[in-house]
Amino acid sequence: MTDAIRRHDPLVKGFASDNYAGVHPEILQAIALANEGHQIAYGDDTYTGALQEIFKGHFGPTAEAWPVFNGTGANVVALRAMTAQWEAVVCAESAHIHTDEGGAPERSAGLKLFTVPTPDGKLTPDLIDRQAWGFGDEHRAQPKVVSITQTTELGTLYTPAEIKAVCDHAHQLGMLVHLDGARATNAAAALEVPLRAFTTDAGVDVLSFGGTKAGMMFGEAVVVLNPDAVRGLRYLRKTSMQLPSKMRFVSVQFEALLAGDLWLRNARNANAMAQRLAAAVREIPGVEVPRPVQANAVFAILPPDVTERLQKRFRFYVWNAATGEVRWMTAFDTTEADVDAFAAAVAEEIDSSA
């Protein structure tokens, strides 16, 4: 018997973030499976050992996974391991490492971020060249890593060919490529390709692989695809406060997610619900969907008063207050009924403003 009290309505769902979703039941079962008895701490447990072969199955024989607590931690650890103190990272101006991590790459990793404005959140070789210069100039932080995000913060997808072009160009410049894959599973499902198609096979050196948005309770992984791209990762994970003592509970979640097709089922559902939502709201006069819906993000422009009232009924975020643009995210547990109820609420609030 537990003294805990349920303090929320389990029937209420929002569209603010896939982080708002709960834990997939199969992953909860896996956590319970790993819970009995004792296991060696700090990653020497049998679950973390087995996890390496699972990641190799998705990303190739050189892949090595380093479980961490969260996405910011994964990015900081990865970028610290890929750079020296005098080196810099080129990223999109909209990149999560620049806009939503509280300055952690600069403060914790001591990195300089060279940002590039992009129309769709994606870097190209030409855009990279806007900041990838000054090599050998002691007065300028030395560009060393190109960091891209899949899917991007604007909900767009890189094709495998586009990522290969970025990697080829970066490598020609003597730079490395990091991929922030908080929603990599959504990208693979949308592109209908294996996870390695836009990572290992495209030339990515290090991947931050997301688990939380994919249905896990907590946990991400730094996945090293090119062993020559990192140094000291074992020690940097600890000094970045990202070494879980009871690592088996992160690793067993990844096993449940990746050993079978759970990751794909979850991603396909989230993506399909975003398409359903976009199709529904496009039919509502007064709602504009200004960006392509390529994975599980829908961006829309609403009248400010509609947004204000709607947010009292459903959680979601304003993306750009100046333009009235909002962002709606779907998750592995979003249902058709959830989408239809939300779309109906949008229509009701639009009508009440007429």
Tab-separated table of C-alpha atoms in Angstrom:
chain	number	residue	atom	x	y	z
A	1	MET	CA	0.000	0.000	0.000
A	2	THR	CA	1.294	3.458	-0.868
A	3	ASP	CA	0.543	6.761	0.817
A	4	ALA	CA	1.013	8.639	-2.453
A	5	ILE	CA	-2.000	10.495	-3.803
A	6	ARG	CA	-2.790	11.020	-7.463
A	7	ARG	CA	-2.702	14.785	-7.831
A	8	HIS	CA	-3.687	15.206	-11.456
A	9	ASP	CA	-6.471	14.207	-13.808
A	10	PRO	CA	-5.042	11.426	-16.020
A	11	LEU	CA	-7.588	12.215	-18.715
A	12	VAL	CA	-6.273	15.750	-19.226
A	13	LYS	CA	-3.631	16.124	-21.939
A	14	GLY	CA	-2.010	19.148	-23.456
A	15	PHE	CA	-0.070	20.052	-26.562
A	16	ALA	CA	2.811	21.964	-24.980
A	17	SER	CA	5.537	19.328	-25.200
A	18	ASP	CA	6.104	15.624	-25.630
A	19	ASN	CA	7.927	15.946	-22.279
A	20	TYR	CA	4.511	16.357	-20.659
A	21	ALA	CA	3.538	12.789	-21.523
A	22	GLY	CA	3.821	9.988	-19.024
A	23	VAL	CA	5.880	6.818	-19.351
A	24	HIS	CA	4.959	4.107	-21.812
A	25	PRO	CA	3.567	1.051	-19.952
A	26	GLU	CA	6.135	-1.276	-21.533
A	27	ILE	CA	8.918	0.915	-20.185
A	28	LEU	CA	7.359	0.974	-16.720
A	29	GLN	CA	7.309	-2.828	-16.863
A	30	ALA	CA	10.989	-2.843	-17.787
A	31	ILE	CA	11.864	-0.608	-14.840
A	32	ALA	CA	10.003	-2.969	-12.514
A	33	LEU	CA	11.822	-5.922	-14.087
A	34	ALA	CA	15.193	-4.369	-13.259
A	35	ASN	CA	14.186	-3.351	-9.750
A	36	GLU	CA	14.621	-6.537	-7.726
A	37	GLY	CA	17.910	-7.275	-6.002
A	38	HIS	CA	21.223	-5.456	-6.267
A	39	GLN	CA	23.285	-4.517	-9.320
A	40	ILE	CA	26.664	-2.835	-9.557
A	41	ALA	CA	26.343	0.938	-9.652
A	42	TYR	CA	27.667	3.531	-12.114
A	43	GLY	CA	27.224	1.492	-15.279
A	44	ASP	CA	28.852	-1.833	-14.473
A	45	ASP	CA	25.441	-3.511	-14.280
A	46	THR	CA	24.246	-6.188	-16.679
A	47	TYR	CA	21.584	-3.964	-18.253
A	48	THR	CA	24.071	-1.293	-19.309
A	49	GLY	CA	26.367	-4.001	-20.620
A	50	ALA	CA	23.601	-5.462	-22.780
A	51	LEU	CA	22.633	-1.995	-23.973
A	52	GLN	CA	25.823	-1.577	-25.974
A	53	GLU	CA	24.881	-4.345	-28.404
A	54	ILE	CA	21.422	-2.830	-28.861
A	55	PHE	CA	22.887	0.529	-29.833
A	56	LYS	CA	25.390	-1.167	-32.134
A	57	GLY	CA	22.460	-2.864	-33.833
A	58	HIS	CA	20.970	0.534	-34.660
A	59	PHE	CA	24.105	2.588	-35.279
A	60	GLY	CA	26.856	0.171	-36.313
A	61	PRO	CA	29.782	-1.698	-34.743
A	62	THR	CA	31.719	1.384	-33.613
A	63	ALA	CA	28.807	2.889	-31.681
A	64	GLU	CA	29.210	3.272	-27.931
A	65	ALA	CA	26.398	4.556	-25.718
A	66	TRP	CA	26.931	6.599	-22.578
A	67	PRO	CA	23.657	6.971	-20.624
A	68	VAL	CA	23.019	10.330	-18.941
A	69	PHE	CA	20.153	11.967	-17.089
A	70	ASN	CA	18.784	14.506	-19.575
A	71	GLY	CA	19.094	16.185	-22.959
A	72	THR	CA	21.014	19.259	-21.843
A	73	GLY	CA	23.444	16.975	-20.058
A	74	ALA	CA	23.870	14.840	-23.173
A	75	ASN	CA	24.634	17.888	-25.293
A	76	VAL	CA	27.054	19.381	-22.777
A	77	VAL	CA	28.933	16.119	-22.252
A	78	ALA	CA	29.122	15.428	-25.987
A	79	LEU	CA	30.342	18.905	-26.898
A	80	ARG	CA	32.858	19.001	-24.044
A	81	ALA	CA	34.298	15.703	-25.247
A	82	MET	CA	34.554	16.971	-28.828
A	83	THR	CA	36.283	20.290	-28.161
A	84	ALA	CA	39.284	21.896	-26.532
A	85	GLN	CA	39.015	25.042	-24.402
A	86	TRP	CA	39.799	27.342	-27.320
A	87	GLU	CA	37.339	25.775	-29.752
A	88	ALA	CA	33.803	26.713	-30.798
A	89	VAL	CA	30.569	25.189	-32.062
A	90	VAL	CA	28.664	26.371	-35.142
A	91	CYS	CA	24.895	25.934	-34.805
A	92	ALA	CA	21.622	27.358	-36.057
A	93	GLU	CA	20.417	30.470	-34.289
A	94	SER	CA	17.291	28.512	-33.291
A	95	ALA	CA	19.258	25.525	-31.949
A	96	HIS	CA	18.223	24.169	-28.567
A	97	ILE	CA	21.802	24.454	-27.275
A	98	HIS	CA	21.576	28.196	-27.951
A	99	THR	CA	17.996	29.093	-27.045
A	100	ASP	CA	16.713	26.641	-24.428
A	101	GLU	CA	19.530	25.283	-22.303
A	102	GLY	CA	20.104	28.272	-20.047
A	103	GLY	CA	23.549	28.913	-21.463
A	104	ALA	CA	24.737	25.480	-20.278
A	105	PRO	CA	27.117	24.873	-23.209
A	106	GLU	CA	28.783	28.217	-22.512
A	107	ARG	CA	28.675	28.057	-18.716
A	108	SER	CA	29.296	24.344	-18.116
A	109	ALA	CA	31.313	23.426	-21.171
A	110	GLY	CA	33.060	26.776	-21.598
A	111	LEU	CA	32.223	26.829	-25.290
A	112	LYS	CA	31.749	29.641	-27.736
A	113	LEU	CA	28.631	29.168	-29.866
A	114	PHE	CA	28.758	30.683	-33.350
A	115	THR	CA	25.115	30.962	-34.427
A	116	VAL	CA	23.732	31.250	-37.949
A	117	PRO	CA	20.231	32.507	-38.862
A	118	THR	CA	18.299	29.904	-40.839
A	119	PRO	CA	14.875	30.115	-42.480
A	120	ASP	CA	13.864	26.591	-41.494
A	121	GLY	CA	16.146	25.635	-38.611
A	122	LYS	CA	18.515	23.695	-40.868
A	123	LEU	CA	22.192	24.333	-41.557
A	124	THR	CA	23.716	23.908	-45.018
A	125	PRO	CA	27.357	23.984	-46.131
A	126	ASP	CA	26.942	27.594	-47.271
A	127	LEU	CA	25.398	28.616	-43.971
A	128	ILE	CA	28.144	26.854	-42.027
A	129	ASP	CA	30.737	28.897	-43.909
A	130	ARG	CA	29.310	32.095	-42.447
A	131	GLN	CA	30.932	31.153	-39.142
A	132	ALA	CA	33.463	28.446	-40.052
A	133	TRP	CA	36.420	30.738	-40.703
A	134	GLY	CA	39.434	32.202	-38.912
A	135	PHE	CA	41.232	28.903	-38.596
A	136	GLY	CA	44.630	29.577	-37.055
A	137	ASP	CA	43.673	33.103	-35.937
A	138	GLU	CA	44.502	33.290	-32.241
A	139	HIS	CA	42.038	36.173	-31.809
A	140	ARG	CA	39.023	34.054	-32.806
A	141	ALA	CA	37.607	30.973	-31.111
A	142	GLN	CA	38.449	28.090	-33.397
A	143	PRO	CA	35.455	26.462	-35.122
A	144	LYS	CA	35.616	22.757	-34.330
A	145	VAL	CA	32.101	21.284	-34.227
A	146	VAL	CA	28.988	21.740	-36.335
A	147	SER	CA	25.913	20.931	-34.237
A	148	ILE	CA	22.620	20.189	-35.990
A	149	THR	CA	19.254	19.111	-34.617
A	150	GLN	CA	17.020	16.328	-35.955
A	151	THR	CA	14.151	17.155	-35.909
A	152	THR	CA	14.842	20.871	-35.747
A	153	GLU	CA	13.363	23.308	-33.293
A	154	LEU	CA	11.104	24.499	-36.116
A	155	GLY	CA	9.746	20.999	-36.646
A	156	THR	CA	11.611	20.412	-39.906
A	157	LEU	CA	13.541	17.358	-41.032
A	158	TYR	CA	16.980	16.932	-42.533
A	159	THR	CA	17.095	14.230	-45.183
A	160	PRO	CA	20.001	11.785	-44.936
A	161	ALA	CA	21.500	13.445	-48.035
A	162	GLU	CA	21.324	16.880	-46.406
A	163	ILE	CA	23.088	15.638	-43.294
A	164	LYS	CA	25.719	13.887	-45.387
A	165	ALA	CA	26.374	17.172	-47.207
A	166	VAL	CA	26.823	18.925	-43.848
A	167	CYS	CA	29.147	16.183	-42.580
A	168	ASP	CA	31.224	16.048	-45.739
A	169	HIS	CA	31.688	19.813	-45.702
A	170	ALA	CA	32.512	19.946	-41.996
A	171	HIS	CA	35.035	17.144	-42.299
A	172	GLN	CA	36.693	18.858	-45.255
A	173	LEU	CA	37.180	21.870	-42.978
A	174	GLY	CA	38.698	19.668	-40.279
A	175	MET	CA	35.562	19.957	-38.128
A	176	LEU	CA	33.366	17.381	-36.424
A	177	VAL	CA	29.581	16.955	-36.469
A	178	HIS	CA	27.314	16.585	-33.463
A	179	LEU	CA	23.640	15.763	-33.860
A	180	ASP	CA	21.135	16.705	-31.177
A	181	GLY	CA	18.670	13.864	-31.586
A	182	ALA	CA	16.138	14.602	-28.870
A	183	ARG	CA	13.486	13.618	-31.441
A	184	ALA	CA	15.608	11.364	-33.640
A	185	THR	CA	13.026	8.587	-33.436
A	186	ASN	CA	10.336	10.917	-34.803
A	187	ALA	CA	12.667	11.811	-37.663
A	188	ALA	CA	13.399	8.200	-38.560
A	189	ALA	CA	9.707	7.330	-38.490
A	190	ALA	CA	8.795	10.314	-40.671
A	191	LEU	CA	11.582	9.644	-43.164
A	192	GLU	CA	10.893	5.881	-43.083
A	193	VAL	CA	14.599	5.113	-42.702
A	194	PRO	CA	16.706	3.356	-40.042
A	195	LEU	CA	18.203	5.505	-37.310
A	196	ARG	CA	21.666	5.028	-38.758
A	197	ALA	CA	20.656	6.445	-42.164
A	198	PHE	CA	20.994	10.059	-41.039
A	199	THR	CA	23.616	9.452	-38.335
A	200	THR	CA	26.306	6.823	-38.841
A	201	ASP	CA	25.812	6.416	-42.588
A	202	ALA	CA	25.707	10.184	-43.140
A	203	GLY	CA	28.965	10.790	-41.284
A	204	VAL	CA	27.788	12.144	-37.916
A	205	ASP	CA	30.524	11.807	-35.296
A	206	VAL	CA	28.581	12.036	-32.023
A	207	LEU	CA	24.865	11.827	-31.314
A	208	SER	CA	22.788	12.993	-28.360
A	209	PHE	CA	20.024	10.404	-28.470
A	210	GLY	CA	16.696	11.233	-26.855
A	211	GLY	CA	14.689	8.839	-24.732
A	212	THR	CA	12.438	11.040	-22.618
A	213	LYS	CA	10.397	12.465	-25.490
A	214	ALA	CA	10.129	8.963	-26.953
A	215	GLY	CA	8.293	7.502	-23.954
A	216	MET	CA	10.921	6.985	-21.258
A	217	MET	CA	10.656	8.237	-17.689
A	218	PHE	CA	14.042	9.924	-17.866
A	219	GLY	CA	17.362	9.373	-19.583
A	220	GLU	CA	19.227	10.190	-22.765
A	221	ALA	CA	22.458	8.844	-24.193
A	222	VAL	CA	25.605	10.246	-25.735
A	223	VAL	CA	26.277	7.886	-28.618
A	224	VAL	CA	29.817	8.028	-29.954
A	225	LEU	CA	29.844	6.960	-33.602
A	226	ASN	CA	33.409	8.029	-34.367
A	227	PRO	CA	35.722	7.060	-31.479
A	228	ASP	CA	38.367	9.494	-32.709
A	229	ALA	CA	35.993	12.437	-32.255
A	230	VAL	CA	35.988	12.433	-28.437
A	231	ARG	CA	38.356	12.350	-25.536
A	232	GLY	CA	37.874	11.907	-21.815
A	233	LEU	CA	34.164	11.200	-22.090
A	234	ARG	CA	34.232	8.831	-19.132
A	235	TYR	CA	35.533	11.605	-16.891
A	236	LEU	CA	33.591	14.453	-18.460
A	237	ARG	CA	30.287	12.653	-17.858
A	238	LYS	CA	31.113	12.527	-14.136
A	239	THR	CA	32.365	16.112	-13.858
A	240	SER	CA	29.273	17.272	-15.760
A	241	MET	CA	27.141	15.605	-13.035
A	242	GLN	CA	25.595	13.247	-15.591
A	243	LEU	CA	26.738	9.864	-14.258
A	244	PRO	CA	23.674	7.992	-12.903
A	245	SER	CA	24.588	5.791	-9.963
A	246	LYS	CA	21.628	3.454	-10.552
A	247	MET	CA	22.286	3.399	-14.272
A	248	ARG	CA	20.435	0.133	-14.778
A	249	PHE	CA	17.163	2.079	-14.605
A	250	VAL	CA	18.191	4.265	-17.537
A	251	SER	CA	19.647	1.389	-19.542
A	252	VAL	CA	16.699	-0.955	-19.143
A	253	GLN	CA	14.405	1.783	-20.438
A	254	PHE	CA	16.503	2.100	-23.568
A	255	GLU	CA	16.420	-1.673	-23.955
A	256	ALA	CA	12.624	-1.663	-23.820
A	257	LEU	CA	12.510	1.231	-26.270
A	258	LEU	CA	15.093	0.038	-28.801
A	259	ALA	CA	15.346	-3.753	-28.649
A	260	GLY	CA	12.051	-4.092	-30.497
A	261	ASP	CA	9.865	-1.649	-32.353
A	262	LEU	CA	8.487	0.396	-29.439
A	263	TRP	CA	10.489	3.449	-30.489
A	264	LEU	CA	8.975	3.259	-33.964
A	265	ARG	CA	5.420	2.692	-32.770
A	266	ASN	CA	5.651	5.633	-30.404
A	267	ALA	CA	7.136	7.947	-33.018
A	268	ARG	CA	4.668	6.959	-35.707
A	269	ASN	CA	1.750	7.694	-33.408
A	270	ALA	CA	3.077	11.111	-32.411
A	271	ASN	CA	3.755	12.018	-36.034
A	272	ALA	CA	0.359	10.799	-37.217
A	273	MET	CA	-1.416	12.811	-34.539
A	274	ALA	CA	0.427	15.954	-35.625
A	275	GLN	CA	-0.731	15.398	-39.193
A	276	ARG	CA	-4.289	14.882	-37.977
A	277	LEU	CA	-4.144	18.075	-35.919
A	278	ALA	CA	-2.720	20.123	-38.780
A	279	ALA	CA	-5.374	18.864	-41.177
A	280	ALA	CA	-8.138	19.696	-38.709
A	281	VAL	CA	-7.052	23.244	-37.869
A	282	ARG	CA	-6.314	24.128	-41.506
A	283	GLU	CA	-10.061	23.821	-42.058
A	284	ILE	CA	-10.801	26.466	-39.431
A	285	PRO	CA	-11.100	30.025	-40.826
A	286	GLY	CA	-8.740	32.342	-38.974
A	287	VAL	CA	-6.057	29.718	-38.299
A	288	GLU	CA	-2.852	29.705	-40.331
A	289	VAL	CA	-0.327	26.842	-40.336
A	290	PRO	CA	2.788	28.633	-41.617
A	291	ARG	CA	5.343	25.824	-41.463
A	292	PRO	CA	5.446	22.325	-42.920
A	293	VAL	CA	4.365	19.588	-40.509
A	294	GLN	CA	7.070	16.965	-40.915
A	295	ALA	CA	7.164	15.144	-37.583
A	296	ASN	CA	5.278	15.798	-34.322
A	297	ALA	CA	5.252	19.606	-34.200
A	298	VAL	CA	2.493	21.885	-35.508
A	299	PHE	CA	3.035	25.641	-35.659
A	300	ALA	CA	-0.001	27.865	-36.052
A	301	ILE	CA	-0.860	31.549	-35.994
A	302	LEU	CA	-3.907	32.535	-33.956
A	303	PRO	CA	-5.453	35.825	-32.850
A	304	PRO	CA	-3.923	36.707	-29.440
A	305	ASP	CA	-7.283	36.643	-27.642
A	306	VAL	CA	-7.968	33.156	-28.980
A	307	THR	CA	-4.597	31.948	-27.757
A	308	GLU	CA	-5.197	33.414	-24.316
A	309	ARG	CA	-8.550	31.700	-23.896
A	310	LEU	CA	-7.399	28.440	-25.410
A	311	GLN	CA	-4.433	28.233	-23.041
A	312	LYS	CA	-6.881	28.199	-20.134
A	313	ARG	CA	-8.278	24.951	-21.532
A	314	PHE	CA	-5.149	23.256	-22.891
A	315	ARG	CA	-1.453	23.704	-22.198
A	316	PHE	CA	0.711	24.907	-25.104
A	317	TYR	CA	3.374	27.544	-25.695
A	318	VAL	CA	3.516	30.779	-27.619
A	319	TRP	CA	6.408	30.547	-30.058
A	320	ASN	CA	6.499	34.140	-31.291
A	321	ALA	CA	4.372	36.700	-29.468
A	322	ALA	CA	5.031	39.320	-32.150
A	323	THR	CA	3.432	37.246	-34.899
A	324	GLY	CA	0.945	35.292	-32.791
A	325	GLU	CA	2.637	31.993	-33.669
A	326	VAL	CA	2.134	29.093	-31.268
A	327	ARG	CA	3.568	25.574	-31.145
A	328	TRP	CA	1.592	22.399	-30.561
A	329	MET	CA	3.403	19.128	-29.873
A	330	THR	CA	1.948	15.626	-30.007
A	331	ALA	CA	3.307	12.631	-28.105
A	332	PHE	CA	3.347	8.845	-28.103
A	333	ASP	CA	0.166	8.809	-26.020
A	334	THR	CA	-1.791	11.450	-27.958
A	335	THR	CA	-5.006	9.916	-29.282
A	336	GLU	CA	-7.339	10.814	-32.128
A	337	ALA	CA	-9.905	11.820	-29.501
A	338	ASP	CA	-7.367	14.165	-27.889
A	339	VAL	CA	-6.656	15.813	-31.226
A	340	ASP	CA	-10.300	16.118	-32.191
A	341	ALA	CA	-11.223	17.661	-28.839
A	342	PHE	CA	-8.424	20.196	-29.131
A	343	ALA	CA	-9.296	21.101	-32.722
A	344	ALA	CA	-12.920	21.556	-31.685
A	345	ALA	CA	-11.802	23.875	-28.890
A	346	VAL	CA	-9.768	25.930	-31.377
A	347	ALA	CA	-12.843	26.276	-33.594
A	348	GLU	CA	-15.004	27.265	-30.612
A	349	GLU	CA	-12.603	29.996	-29.519
A	350	ILE	CA	-12.257	31.308	-33.061
A	351	ASP	CA	-16.044	31.457	-33.391
A	352	SER	CA	-16.390	33.307	-30.098
A	353	SER	CA	-14.085	36.032	-31.456
A	354	ALA	CA	-16.079	36.523	-34.627
